Amino acid sequence: MPTVGVKRDLLFKALGKTYTDEEFDELCFEFGLELDEITSEREIISREQGDSKASGASDVILYKIDVPANRYDLLCLEGLVRGLQVFKNKLEAPRYRRVSPVSGEPQKLFITKETAAVRPHAVAAVLRNITFTQERYDSFIELQDKLHQNICRKRSLVAIGTHDLDTISGPFTYTAKPPGDISFKPLNQTKEYTATQLMSLYKTDSHLKHYLHIIEDKPVYPIIYDSNGVVLSMPPIINGDHSKITLKTKNVFVECTATDLTKAKIVLDMMVTMFSEYCSQPFTVEEAEVVYPDGKTCKYPVLYSLQPSCAVESTEKIAQLLTKMCLRSQATGVGDEIEVEIPPTRSDVIHACDIMEDAAMAYGFNNVPHTTPRTYTVANQFPLNKLTELLRQDLAAAGFTEALNFALCSEEDVADKLGKKISETRAVHISNPKTAEFQVARTTLLPGLLKTIASNRKMPLPLKLFEISDVVLKDETKDVGARNSRRFCAVYYNKSPGFEVIHGLLDRTMELLEVKSARVDGYHIQAAEDSTFFPGRCAEIFARGKSVGRLGVLHPDVINRFELTMPCSALEMDIEPFL
Amino acid sequence: MADAGVAETLLRRIEKADGGVDSLEVASSLGVDHQVVVGAVKSLQALGDLISAEQRSSKRWELSEEGTEIAEQGSHEARVFGSIPLDGLAQSELMVDSIQDQVREKLVLVQKGSSSQLEEKDRNELKKRKLLSEVTVKSYWITKGSSFSTTITKQETELTPDMIANGSWKEKKFKPYNFEAMGVAPDCGHLHPLMKVRTQFRQIFLEMGFTEMPTNNFIESSFWNFDSLFQPQQHPARDAHDTFFLSDPALAHEFPQDYLERVKKVHSEGGFGSQGYKYDWKIEEAQKNILRTHTTAVSARMLYKLAQQKFTPVKYFSIDRVFRNETLDATHLAEFHQIEGVVADYGLTLGDLIGILHQFFTKLGITKLRFKPAYNPYTEPSMEVFSYHEGLQKWVEVGNSGVFRPEMLLPMGLPEDVSVIAWGLSLERPTMIKYGINNIRELVGHKVNLQMVYDSPMCRLES
């Protein structure tokens, strides 16, 4: 969930009302936002870098507001205020318009075919006669950053460039060139660099280094020029210094380059709808024309809007509610239909159900009357879980205490430490573990129980533990190539090995499962060799002719590897055959 | 039992005494250690109301080790003097002929128990020299009890089979029990607290008529975990830093083909009344095997299965493990248990979801609920469930809920007028609150504190 930081007093000024923290929190709750934190720049710096660094920082109160991940229109002060004002019926939802330039000819952006190899899409638009102040400018930069981090997926899907249009002259060309052939003065630098030099320069830049991988290995890098060969930007890394926006900028050229065209259109819509508020003709955006390598043209921004209609009860009421959510609506008069106009700011609306949600939010989730579904059903337990529940109760009654261990562990836990090879275990392997604790899914419950004993060595002996849970094994016959297997494992840890105790527990378990002690149609154990167990002290458990598990006295090497000091006997078996 | 002789002597003294005796005096007159008399008092007290003893404390001066030595052998100075031979050293002639060992005399007074004869300044002087110290002495003032007698009847500790057989219990006196002491802990096993809470949640769902889903498949394909839920392939939850991917077996190899085509279409082009996400949907992404990030993957499989038959309304639940490749802290682990409830029926509404959430949470003893609009890729509307925490005096999030999107349900083949409502929460959080555990590692995993498991009460959620 993205978090937006806004200055409290600025927010209240824009909302035309001063709230207490509690009142504002309540408003956020209704609107689906969360007032996450009340802080200040000084507080943030002092927390992150220490008090000494914070001495000069501002004490202005900041609200950190959590915004739903699909509401890109609430990622800046302008959008938040607009949304809340309309919600509180204090403002009419604006209609955004795309207009032709007064001069007649729109700005043009030519895309060359070379871009196909690296970043094939581009869209553009112009904000005409805009007035920046320091605060508006900061918000403008901040929104680009928020969009880059969220919908743009750290610039990999879309990258935004904004330019002072009066410093450059169209038509513009979006092309791709080998890095050695690109040279320009990047934003906030004093000299020209080639693209190759830039990539090594930014290797140490704490902010930009995260984006280098997007194009680093490509044979050509994306680049945008104006008609005089001035570099606007090298997306998705850096803009040129020449066209940078200042507080004095009057006309802004916005370009978005992308690997995902749908998202590029949405991002461009967000940028221009949010800041067109400050144009001399508010909420208008001057179109730009994109010319594709094949000569086709397309005008942007799309200001993508939908006009779906949906059938509802009490059309008038619903239409009013939707209008509160920036969705202008009216009853069509045809049956119970209403027509809804979805502005470009609401890219999250893709289905009639999204509109219904907004109606419900405007009505207030907490005002919706409770009803009870009349769905008549008879409950059933999952048979394996039912068996597990019953067995757990009786194993505790037999004097064993239940442990609960992780399903993920290290390769060492299920292999080396038990005297086995990892290749024999049929373990599934995780490709991206952050630590060794998450290398594989466990194939046996035994290591978890032994580790539980190791962390509880101060407890009085004997320790008698059990666990009934799932292990995971590779299985070609399953659609995903692996399956769970429900196991029962128990250990007895004391000054003497207590094989008879574990054996007694097996007998008791079989009694509970109504399996008699008999070679045919019953259960029996027979001597087996297993590197986990002490030689001659291991037996295999057979039930109704099938091997279901093993029990025995653990090998001293195993005991040592789990940092234990006493003899230990153990039992592990499948319980699925007893369903 | 203390020396029976002392006890009997003590009783005789009490009988003769007027008003009572002091244990210290008895000890000194009998020439025994005070502790022996105290022992006799205790054992007489245990026999009922034979005597009554009131504890008193007094202060007394005692000699230190060095003081005792001086009392016996004389002060250091006196000993030096004494050790000089009679024909002595020349210098001795310059000194006094005889000495009076006052230090020794004073200490002997204290030793005899007559410290009151010393002047306070002398006492303080000797105390400073660490020859004396003041100690508090506890003694008893002993008087006759309500059933005073000078003879002691031996009391039995326990009833025996013999006494029952021969009836001798009728004549015997029994030693009273100490009801202040703890009993002996029973020898038994214990269930894990998290599992006890799980049992209760299962019970609640079963009481409400919900059928348990088979969630015994930790490994899931991205298709069922994400794509079938209309979660786009660029969604951040599908990143390697949020989800555990598998290297072996890396890919799932079997999908219901026509359903997969419908899922692909609704993502990339839209349909079923939706605009879709309009991106290039790739089977390669859907095939990637992961450790499931939610049990909703199983709900998706169950709803798909349901859609392949003639539709009948269902209520499903599950409680099982899910996995997140997240940063770990005191309340977050890489795996936790998700509780999930799902209802599929014709014409279910948001009011039904709110109603059923109230019923469910009431069974947990939570009655004050409110709902916050939220975002979730596969539910619309989505509501976070908050409950009022009386202890913290604020609203806290207790779960998530929503109505499954048509883009998820319709490609499965469910009838258009069927709605599916669902909610979920974690099992660990209510358990930590219930059992007052702050660090999740003390609850789940091998670092568990077994004493906590042994001591944990049963799980009654309504209270």
PDB file of C-alpha atoms in Angstrom, chain A residues 1 25-26 28-34 66 68-70 150 153-154 157 260 262-263 304 306 348-358 360-361 365-366 368-386 388-389 392-393 395-408 427-434 437-438 441-442 448 451-453 455-456 458-460 462-472 474-486 576, chain B residues 187-192 194-196 198-199 202 205-206 208-221 224 230 234-236 239-241 243-249 251-254 271-279 289 291 301 313-315 317 319-321 323 325-328 333-335 337 343-345 348-356 358-359 369-375 379-384 386 397 405-407 410 421 443-451 453-454:
ATOM      1  CA  MET A   1       0.000   0.000   0.000  1.00  0.00           C
ATOM      2  CA  ASP A  25      -8.630   9.823  10.794  1.00  0.00           C
ATOM      3  CA  GLU A  26     -12.381   9.175  10.762  1.00  0.00           C
ATOM      4  CA  CYS A  28      -9.916   8.719   6.000  1.00  0.00           C
ATOM      5  CA  PHE A  29     -11.537   5.542   7.344  1.00  0.00           C
ATOM      6  CA  GLU A  30     -14.812   6.287   5.554  1.00  0.00           C
ATOM      7  CA  PHE A  31     -13.001   7.040   2.320  1.00  0.00           C
ATOM      8  CA  GLY A  32     -10.843   3.900   2.484  1.00  0.00           C
ATOM      9  CA  LEU A  33      -7.622   5.670   3.457  1.00  0.00           C
ATOM     10  CA  GLU A  34      -5.570   5.283   6.565  1.00  0.00           C
ATOM     11  CA  ASP A  66      -1.903   5.041   3.245  1.00  0.00           C
ATOM     12  CA  PRO A  68      -5.141   1.800  -1.737  1.00  0.00           C
ATOM     13  CA  ALA A  69      -2.718   0.348  -4.280  1.00  0.00           C
ATOM     14  CA  ASN A  70      -5.053   0.889  -7.244  1.00  0.00           C
ATOM     15  CA  ASN A 150       3.977   1.922  -7.831  1.00  0.00           C
ATOM     16  CA  ARG A 153       6.978  -0.909 -11.090  1.00  0.00           C
ATOM     17  CA  LYS A 154      10.185   0.991 -10.319  1.00  0.00           C
ATOM     18  CA  LEU A 157       7.003  -0.706 -17.017  1.00  0.00           C
ATOM     19  CA  ASP A 260       3.375  -1.676 -21.201  1.00  0.00           C
ATOM     20  CA  THR A 262      -1.882   0.461 -21.146  1.00  0.00           C
ATOM     21  CA  LYS A 263       0.041   1.541 -18.073  1.00  0.00           C
ATOM     22  CA  TYR A 304      -9.451   7.390 -20.981  1.00  0.00           C
ATOM     23  CA  LEU A 306     -15.758   4.921 -19.766  1.00  0.00           C
ATOM     24  CA  ASP A 348      -9.084   1.498 -11.255  1.00  0.00           C
ATOM     25  CA  VAL A 349     -12.641   1.255 -12.543  1.00  0.00           C
ATOM     26  CA  ILE A 350     -12.704  -1.565 -15.068  1.00  0.00           C
ATOM     27  CA  HIS A 351     -16.013  -3.282 -14.347  1.00  0.00           C
ATOM     28  CA  ALA A 352     -19.492  -2.344 -13.169  1.00  0.00           C
ATOM     29  CA  CYS A 353     -18.640  -3.970  -9.826  1.00  0.00           C
ATOM     30  CA  ASP A 354     -16.031  -1.254  -9.239  1.00  0.00           C
ATOM     31  CA  ILE A 355     -18.770   1.330  -9.639  1.00  0.00           C
ATOM     32  CA  MET A 356     -20.963  -0.539  -7.188  1.00  0.00           C
ATOM     33  CA  GLU A 357     -18.152  -0.488  -4.661  1.00  0.00           C
ATOM     34  CA  ASP A 358     -17.920   3.279  -4.955  1.00  0.00           C
ATOM     35  CA  ALA A 360     -21.346   1.411  -1.309  1.00  0.00           C
ATOM     36  CA  MET A 361     -18.411   3.499  -0.033  1.00  0.00           C
ATOM     37  CA  PHE A 365     -20.081   0.459   4.492  1.00  0.00           C
ATOM     38  CA  ASN A 366     -21.098   0.935   8.081  1.00  0.00           C
ATOM     39  CA  VAL A 368     -25.318  -1.046   5.088  1.00  0.00           C
ATOM     40  CA  PRO A 369     -27.990  -3.091   6.923  1.00  0.00           C
ATOM     41  CA  HIS A 370     -26.865  -6.515   8.094  1.00  0.00           C
ATOM     42  CA  THR A 371     -28.561  -9.466   6.501  1.00  0.00           C
ATOM     43  CA  THR A 372     -27.930 -13.151   6.871  1.00  0.00           C
ATOM     44  CA  PRO A 373     -27.448 -15.397   3.877  1.00  0.00           C
ATOM     45  CA  ARG A 374     -30.104 -18.088   3.867  1.00  0.00           C
ATOM     46  CA  THR A 375     -27.636 -20.506   2.340  1.00  0.00           C
ATOM     47  CA  TYR A 376     -28.535 -23.943   3.720  1.00  0.00           C
ATOM     48  CA  THR A 377     -25.557 -26.251   3.954  1.00  0.00           C
ATOM     49  CA  VAL A 378     -24.435 -29.241   5.978  1.00  0.00           C
ATOM     50  CA  ALA A 379     -20.881 -28.964   7.260  1.00  0.00           C
ATOM     51  CA  ASN A 380     -18.283 -31.608   6.595  1.00  0.00           C
ATOM     52  CA  GLN A 381     -14.788 -31.898   7.965  1.00  0.00           C
ATOM     53  CA  PHE A 382     -11.917 -32.704   5.659  1.00  0.00           C
ATOM     54  CA  PRO A 383     -11.382 -36.389   6.619  1.00  0.00           C
ATOM     55  CA  LEU A 384      -7.600 -36.073   6.977  1.00  0.00           C
ATOM     56  CA  ASN A 385      -7.991 -33.088   9.307  1.00  0.00           C
ATOM     57  CA  LYS A 386     -10.674 -34.894  11.291  1.00  0.00           C
ATOM     58  CA  THR A 388      -5.529 -35.430  12.772  1.00  0.00           C
ATOM     59  CA  GLU A 389      -7.680 -33.634  15.343  1.00  0.00           C
ATOM     60  CA  ARG A 392      -3.725 -35.188  18.539  1.00  0.00           C
ATOM     61  CA  GLN A 393      -6.088 -35.281  21.517  1.00  0.00           C
ATOM     62  CA  LEU A 395      -1.498 -38.440  21.852  1.00  0.00           C
ATOM     63  CA  ALA A 396      -1.554 -35.620  24.379  1.00  0.00           C
ATOM     64  CA  ALA A 397      -3.562 -37.904  26.678  1.00  0.00           C
ATOM     65  CA  ALA A 398      -0.788 -40.473  26.213  1.00  0.00           C
ATOM     66  CA  GLY A 399       1.611 -38.013  27.843  1.00  0.00           C
ATOM     67  CA  PHE A 400       3.234 -36.422  24.781  1.00  0.00           C
ATOM     68  CA  THR A 401       3.321 -32.660  24.251  1.00  0.00           C
ATOM     69  CA  GLU A 402       2.532 -31.108  20.910  1.00  0.00           C
ATOM     70  CA  ALA A 403       5.170 -29.077  19.062  1.00  0.00           C
ATOM     71  CA  LEU A 404       4.588 -26.856  16.055  1.00  0.00           C
ATOM     72  CA  ASN A 405       7.491 -26.389  13.689  1.00  0.00           C
ATOM     73  CA  PHE A 406       8.136 -24.580  10.427  1.00  0.00           C
ATOM     74  CA  ALA A 407       7.383 -26.237   7.106  1.00  0.00           C
ATOM     75  CA  LEU A 408      10.472 -24.572   5.649  1.00  0.00           C
ATOM     76  CA  ALA A 427      12.663 -32.290  -1.245  1.00  0.00           C
ATOM     77  CA  VAL A 428      11.279 -29.330  -3.190  1.00  0.00           C
ATOM     78  CA  HIS A 429      13.801 -26.493  -3.428  1.00  0.00           C
ATOM     79  CA  ILE A 430      13.153 -22.785  -3.080  1.00  0.00           C
ATOM     80  CA  SER A 431      14.902 -20.605  -5.646  1.00  0.00           C
ATOM     81  CA  ASN A 432      14.952 -17.325  -3.735  1.00  0.00           C
ATOM     82  CA  PRO A 433      15.504 -17.983  -0.027  1.00  0.00           C
ATOM     83  CA  LYS A 434      16.705 -14.934   1.926  1.00  0.00           C
ATOM     84  CA  GLU A 437      16.335 -21.405   6.933  1.00  0.00           C
ATOM     85  CA  PHE A 438      14.152 -21.339   3.829  1.00  0.00           C
ATOM     86  CA  ALA A 441      10.226 -27.576   2.392  1.00  0.00           C
ATOM     87  CA  ARG A 442      10.706 -30.161   5.118  1.00  0.00           C
ATOM     88  CA  GLY A 448      11.880 -29.743  13.920  1.00  0.00           C
ATOM     89  CA  LYS A 451      15.482 -28.510  17.367  1.00  0.00           C
ATOM     90  CA  THR A 452      12.581 -27.925  19.757  1.00  0.00           C
ATOM     91  CA  ILE A 453      14.337 -30.148  22.313  1.00  0.00           C
ATOM     92  CA  SER A 455      15.977 -24.982  22.574  1.00  0.00           C
ATOM     93  CA  ASN A 456      14.364 -26.478  25.689  1.00  0.00           C
ATOM     94  CA  LYS A 458      16.682 -26.580  30.581  1.00  0.00           C
ATOM     95  CA  MET A 459      13.318 -28.345  30.942  1.00  0.00           C
ATOM     96  CA  PRO A 460      13.079 -31.391  33.245  1.00  0.00           C
ATOM     97  CA  PRO A 462      12.121 -36.799  30.053  1.00  0.00           C
ATOM     98  CA  LEU A 463      10.954 -34.656  27.153  1.00  0.00           C
ATOM     99  CA  LYS A 464       8.169 -36.324  25.214  1.00  0.00           C
ATOM    100  CA  LEU A 465       7.109 -34.425  22.105  1.00  0.00           C
ATOM    101  CA  PHE A 466       4.952 -35.065  19.056  1.00  0.00           C
ATOM    102  CA  GLU A 467       3.787 -33.257  15.958  1.00  0.00           C
ATOM    103  CA  ILE A 468       1.209 -34.147  13.327  1.00  0.00           C
ATOM    104  CA  SER A 469       1.665 -31.981  10.290  1.00  0.00           C
ATOM    105  CA  ASP A 470       2.454 -31.943   6.583  1.00  0.00           C
ATOM    106  CA  VAL A 471       5.766 -32.509   4.868  1.00  0.00           C
ATOM    107  CA  VAL A 472       6.239 -31.844   1.145  1.00  0.00           C
ATOM    108  CA  LYS A 474       8.208 -34.152  -5.101  1.00  0.00           C
ATOM    109  CA  ASP A 475       5.544 -36.120  -6.965  1.00  0.00           C
ATOM    110  CA  GLU A 476       5.452 -36.188 -10.760  1.00  0.00           C
ATOM    111  CA  THR A 477       1.819 -37.313 -10.821  1.00  0.00           C
ATOM    112  CA  LYS A 478       0.578 -33.990  -9.399  1.00  0.00           C
ATOM    113  CA  ASP A 479      -0.109 -30.927 -11.579  1.00  0.00           C
ATOM    114  CA  VAL A 480       2.479 -28.912  -9.676  1.00  0.00           C
ATOM    115  CA  GLY A 481       4.945 -31.803  -9.363  1.00  0.00           C
ATOM    116  CA  ALA A 482       4.775 -32.023  -5.578  1.00  0.00           C
ATOM    117  CA  ARG A 483       2.376 -33.044  -2.821  1.00  0.00           C
ATOM    118  CA  ASN A 484       1.931 -32.798   0.919  1.00  0.00           C
ATOM    119  CA  SER A 485       2.099 -35.869   3.098  1.00  0.00           C
ATOM    120  CA  ARG A 486       0.591 -35.875   6.589  1.00  0.00           C
ATOM    121  CA  GLU A 576      -2.845 -40.977   5.371  1.00  0.00           C
TER     122      GLU A 576
ATOM    123  CA  ASP B 187       1.886 -36.312  34.507  1.00  0.00           C
ATOM    124  CA  CYS B 188       0.383 -35.563  31.113  1.00  0.00           C
ATOM    125  CA  GLY B 189       0.957 -34.256  27.617  1.00  0.00           C
ATOM    126  CA  HIS B 190      -0.229 -30.910  26.324  1.00  0.00           C
ATOM    127  CA  LEU B 191      -1.617 -29.569  23.084  1.00  0.00           C
ATOM    128  CA  HIS B 192       0.070 -26.579  21.462  1.00  0.00           C
ATOM    129  CA  LEU B 194      -1.911 -22.299  18.449  1.00  0.00           C
ATOM    130  CA  MET B 195      -3.468 -25.651  17.649  1.00  0.00           C
ATOM    131  CA  LYS B 196      -5.945 -25.254  20.486  1.00  0.00           C
ATOM    132  CA  ARG B 198      -7.213 -23.649  15.539  1.00  0.00           C
ATOM    133  CA  THR B 199      -9.526 -26.303  16.977  1.00  0.00           C
ATOM    134  CA  ARG B 202     -12.737 -25.099  13.158  1.00  0.00           C
ATOM    135  CA  PHE B 205     -17.025 -22.785  11.223  1.00  0.00           C
ATOM    136  CA  LEU B 206     -18.564 -26.221  11.698  1.00  0.00           C
ATOM    137  CA  MET B 208     -22.021 -22.290  11.181  1.00  0.00           C
ATOM    138  CA  GLY B 209     -22.374 -25.060   8.612  1.00  0.00           C
ATOM    139  CA  PHE B 210     -19.109 -24.506   6.726  1.00  0.00           C
ATOM    140  CA  THR B 211     -17.371 -27.433   5.033  1.00  0.00           C
ATOM    141  CA  GLU B 212     -13.623 -27.780   5.346  1.00  0.00           C
ATOM    142  CA  MET B 213     -11.540 -27.391   2.181  1.00  0.00           C
ATOM    143  CA  PRO B 214      -8.606 -29.714   1.433  1.00  0.00           C
ATOM    144  CA  THR B 215      -5.679 -27.348   1.892  1.00  0.00           C
ATOM    145  CA  ASN B 216      -2.932 -29.966   2.102  1.00  0.00           C
ATOM    146  CA  ASN B 217      -1.007 -28.592  -0.866  1.00  0.00           C
ATOM    147  CA  PHE B 218       1.650 -26.068   0.112  1.00  0.00           C
ATOM    148  CA  ILE B 219       3.104 -26.005  -3.400  1.00  0.00           C
ATOM    149  CA  GLU B 220       0.877 -24.139  -5.808  1.00  0.00           C
ATOM    150  CA  SER B 221       1.230 -22.815  -9.338  1.00  0.00           C
ATOM    151  CA  TRP B 224      -4.080 -20.887  -9.159  1.00  0.00           C
ATOM    152  CA  PHE B 230      -7.448 -11.943 -11.534  1.00  0.00           C
ATOM    153  CA  GLN B 234       3.079  -7.457 -12.842  1.00  0.00           C
ATOM    154  CA  HIS B 235       1.454  -7.242  -9.417  1.00  0.00           C
ATOM    155  CA  PRO B 236       4.073  -6.551  -6.706  1.00  0.00           C
ATOM    156  CA  ASP B 239       7.796 -10.352  -6.968  1.00  0.00           C
ATOM    157  CA  ALA B 240      10.581 -12.569  -5.689  1.00  0.00           C
ATOM    158  CA  HIS B 241      10.863 -10.446  -2.565  1.00  0.00           C
ATOM    159  CA  THR B 243       6.850 -14.829  -2.729  1.00  0.00           C
ATOM    160  CA  PHE B 244       8.916 -18.016  -2.449  1.00  0.00           C
ATOM    161  CA  PHE B 245       9.451 -19.472  -5.928  1.00  0.00           C
ATOM    162  CA  LEU B 246      10.587 -23.046  -6.485  1.00  0.00           C
ATOM    163  CA  SER B 247      13.651 -24.097  -8.429  1.00  0.00           C
ATOM    164  CA  ASP B 248      12.675 -27.759  -8.278  1.00  0.00           C
ATOM    165  CA  PRO B 249       9.987 -28.539  -9.388  1.00  0.00           C
ATOM    166  CA  LEU B 251       7.001 -25.331 -13.216  1.00  0.00           C
ATOM    167  CA  ALA B 252       3.497 -26.732 -13.034  1.00  0.00           C
ATOM    168  CA  HIS B 253       2.639 -28.756 -16.105  1.00  0.00           C
ATOM    169  CA  GLU B 254      -1.092 -29.301 -16.104  1.00  0.00           C
ATOM    170  CA  GLY B 271     -14.569  -9.708 -21.190  1.00  0.00           C
ATOM    171  CA  PHE B 272     -17.397 -10.719 -18.843  1.00  0.00           C
ATOM    172  CA  GLY B 273     -18.245  -7.013 -18.611  1.00  0.00           C
ATOM    173  CA  SER B 274     -14.659  -6.044 -17.777  1.00  0.00           C
ATOM    174  CA  GLN B 275     -12.066  -3.909 -19.480  1.00  0.00           C
ATOM    175  CA  GLY B 276      -9.379  -6.319 -18.313  1.00  0.00           C
ATOM    176  CA  TYR B 277      -5.843  -5.205 -17.543  1.00  0.00           C
ATOM    177  CA  LYS B 278      -4.794  -5.079 -21.211  1.00  0.00           C
ATOM    178  CA  TYR B 279      -1.308  -6.533 -21.056  1.00  0.00           C
ATOM    179  CA  ASN B 289       5.567 -22.952  -8.932  1.00  0.00           C
ATOM    180  CA  LEU B 291       4.777 -21.803  -1.944  1.00  0.00           C
ATOM    181  CA  ARG B 301      -9.641 -24.519  -7.111  1.00  0.00           C
ATOM    182  CA  PRO B 313     -24.805 -23.101  -2.828  1.00  0.00           C
ATOM    183  CA  VAL B 314     -21.775 -23.832  -0.643  1.00  0.00           C
ATOM    184  CA  LYS B 315     -20.056 -22.584   2.484  1.00  0.00           C
ATOM    185  CA  PHE B 317     -13.627 -22.789   5.249  1.00  0.00           C
ATOM    186  CA  ILE B 319      -7.229 -22.950   8.305  1.00  0.00           C
ATOM    187  CA  ASP B 320      -3.763 -23.773   7.079  1.00  0.00           C
ATOM    188  CA  ARG B 321      -0.257 -22.566   6.422  1.00  0.00           C
ATOM    189  CA  PHE B 323       4.114 -18.532   3.038  1.00  0.00           C
ATOM    190  CA  ASN B 325       9.140 -14.205   1.607  1.00  0.00           C
ATOM    191  CA  GLU B 326       8.936 -11.220   3.922  1.00  0.00           C
ATOM    192  CA  THR B 327      11.189  -9.402   6.322  1.00  0.00           C
ATOM    193  CA  LEU B 328      10.851 -11.119   9.676  1.00  0.00           C
ATOM    194  CA  LEU B 333       7.308 -15.046  10.192  1.00  0.00           C
ATOM    195  CA  ALA B 334       7.861 -16.432   6.713  1.00  0.00           C
ATOM    196  CA  GLU B 335       4.937 -18.764   7.292  1.00  0.00           C
ATOM    197  CA  HIS B 337      -1.787 -19.866   9.326  1.00  0.00           C
ATOM    198  CA  VAL B 343     -19.902 -18.490   0.827  1.00  0.00           C
ATOM    199  CA  ALA B 344     -21.187 -18.957  -2.730  1.00  0.00           C
ATOM    200  CA  ASP B 345     -24.884 -18.517  -3.418  1.00  0.00           C
ATOM    201  CA  LEU B 348     -25.457 -12.611  -2.014  1.00  0.00           C
ATOM    202  CA  THR B 349     -25.006  -8.960  -1.059  1.00  0.00           C
ATOM    203  CA  LEU B 350     -22.577  -6.755   0.815  1.00  0.00           C
ATOM    204  CA  GLY B 351     -25.161  -6.777   3.640  1.00  0.00           C
ATOM    205  CA  ASP B 352     -24.874 -10.578   3.736  1.00  0.00           C
ATOM    206  CA  LEU B 353     -21.105 -10.331   4.060  1.00  0.00           C
ATOM    207  CA  ILE B 354     -21.398  -7.804   6.871  1.00  0.00           C
ATOM    208  CA  GLY B 355     -24.073  -9.934   8.556  1.00  0.00           C
ATOM    209  CA  ILE B 356     -22.047 -13.119   8.414  1.00  0.00           C
ATOM    210  CA  HIS B 358     -20.909 -10.158  12.673  1.00  0.00           C
ATOM    211  CA  GLN B 359     -22.068 -13.721  13.346  1.00  0.00           C
ATOM    212  CA  LEU B 369     -17.140  -4.189  14.330  1.00  0.00           C
ATOM    213  CA  ARG B 370     -16.730  -1.613  11.627  1.00  0.00           C
ATOM    214  CA  PHE B 371     -15.572  -1.793   8.047  1.00  0.00           C
ATOM    215  CA  LYS B 372     -13.098   0.218   6.024  1.00  0.00           C
ATOM    216  CA  PRO B 373     -13.005   0.318   2.231  1.00  0.00           C
ATOM    217  CA  ALA B 374      -9.813  -1.349   1.001  1.00  0.00           C
ATOM    218  CA  TYR B 375      -8.217  -2.628  -2.162  1.00  0.00           C
ATOM    219  CA  THR B 379     -12.460  -8.684  -4.396  1.00  0.00           C
ATOM    220  CA  GLU B 380     -14.758  -5.739  -5.111  1.00  0.00           C
ATOM    221  CA  PRO B 381     -15.924  -4.349  -2.790  1.00  0.00           C
ATOM    222  CA  SER B 382     -13.092  -5.073  -0.379  1.00  0.00           C
ATOM    223  CA  MET B 383     -13.472  -4.330   3.301  1.00  0.00           C
ATOM    224  CA  GLU B 384     -10.984  -4.394   6.123  1.00  0.00           C
ATOM    225  CA  PHE B 386     -11.866  -3.530  12.467  1.00  0.00           C
ATOM    226  CA  GLU B 397      -7.710  -4.485  12.192  1.00  0.00           C
ATOM    227  CA  ARG B 405     -14.789 -10.084  -8.699  1.00  0.00           C
ATOM    228  CA  PRO B 406     -16.797 -11.261 -11.698  1.00  0.00           C
ATOM    229  CA  GLU B 407     -13.484 -11.430 -13.608  1.00  0.00           C
ATOM    230  CA  LEU B 410     -17.231 -15.909 -14.555  1.00  0.00           C
ATOM    231  CA  ILE B 421     -18.310 -13.543  -0.394  1.00  0.00           C
ATOM    232  CA  LEU B 443       4.760 -19.445  19.983  1.00  0.00           C
ATOM    233  CA  VAL B 444       5.623 -20.969  16.616  1.00  0.00           C
ATOM    234  CA  GLY B 445       8.718 -22.926  15.621  1.00  0.00           C
ATOM    235  CA  HIS B 446      11.430 -24.765  17.491  1.00  0.00           C
ATOM    236  CA  LYS B 447      12.302 -21.830  19.764  1.00  0.00           C
ATOM    237  CA  VAL B 448       8.963 -22.340  21.503  1.00  0.00           C
ATOM    238  CA  ASN B 449       9.009 -22.144  25.275  1.00  0.00           C
ATOM    239  CA  LEU B 450       7.728 -25.590  26.304  1.00  0.00           C
ATOM    240  CA  GLN B 451       6.879 -24.326  29.785  1.00  0.00           C
ATOM    241  CA  VAL B 453       2.929 -24.901  26.237  1.00  0.00           C
ATOM    242  CA  TYR B 454       2.649 -26.877  29.501  1.00  0.00           C
TER     243      TYR B 454
END
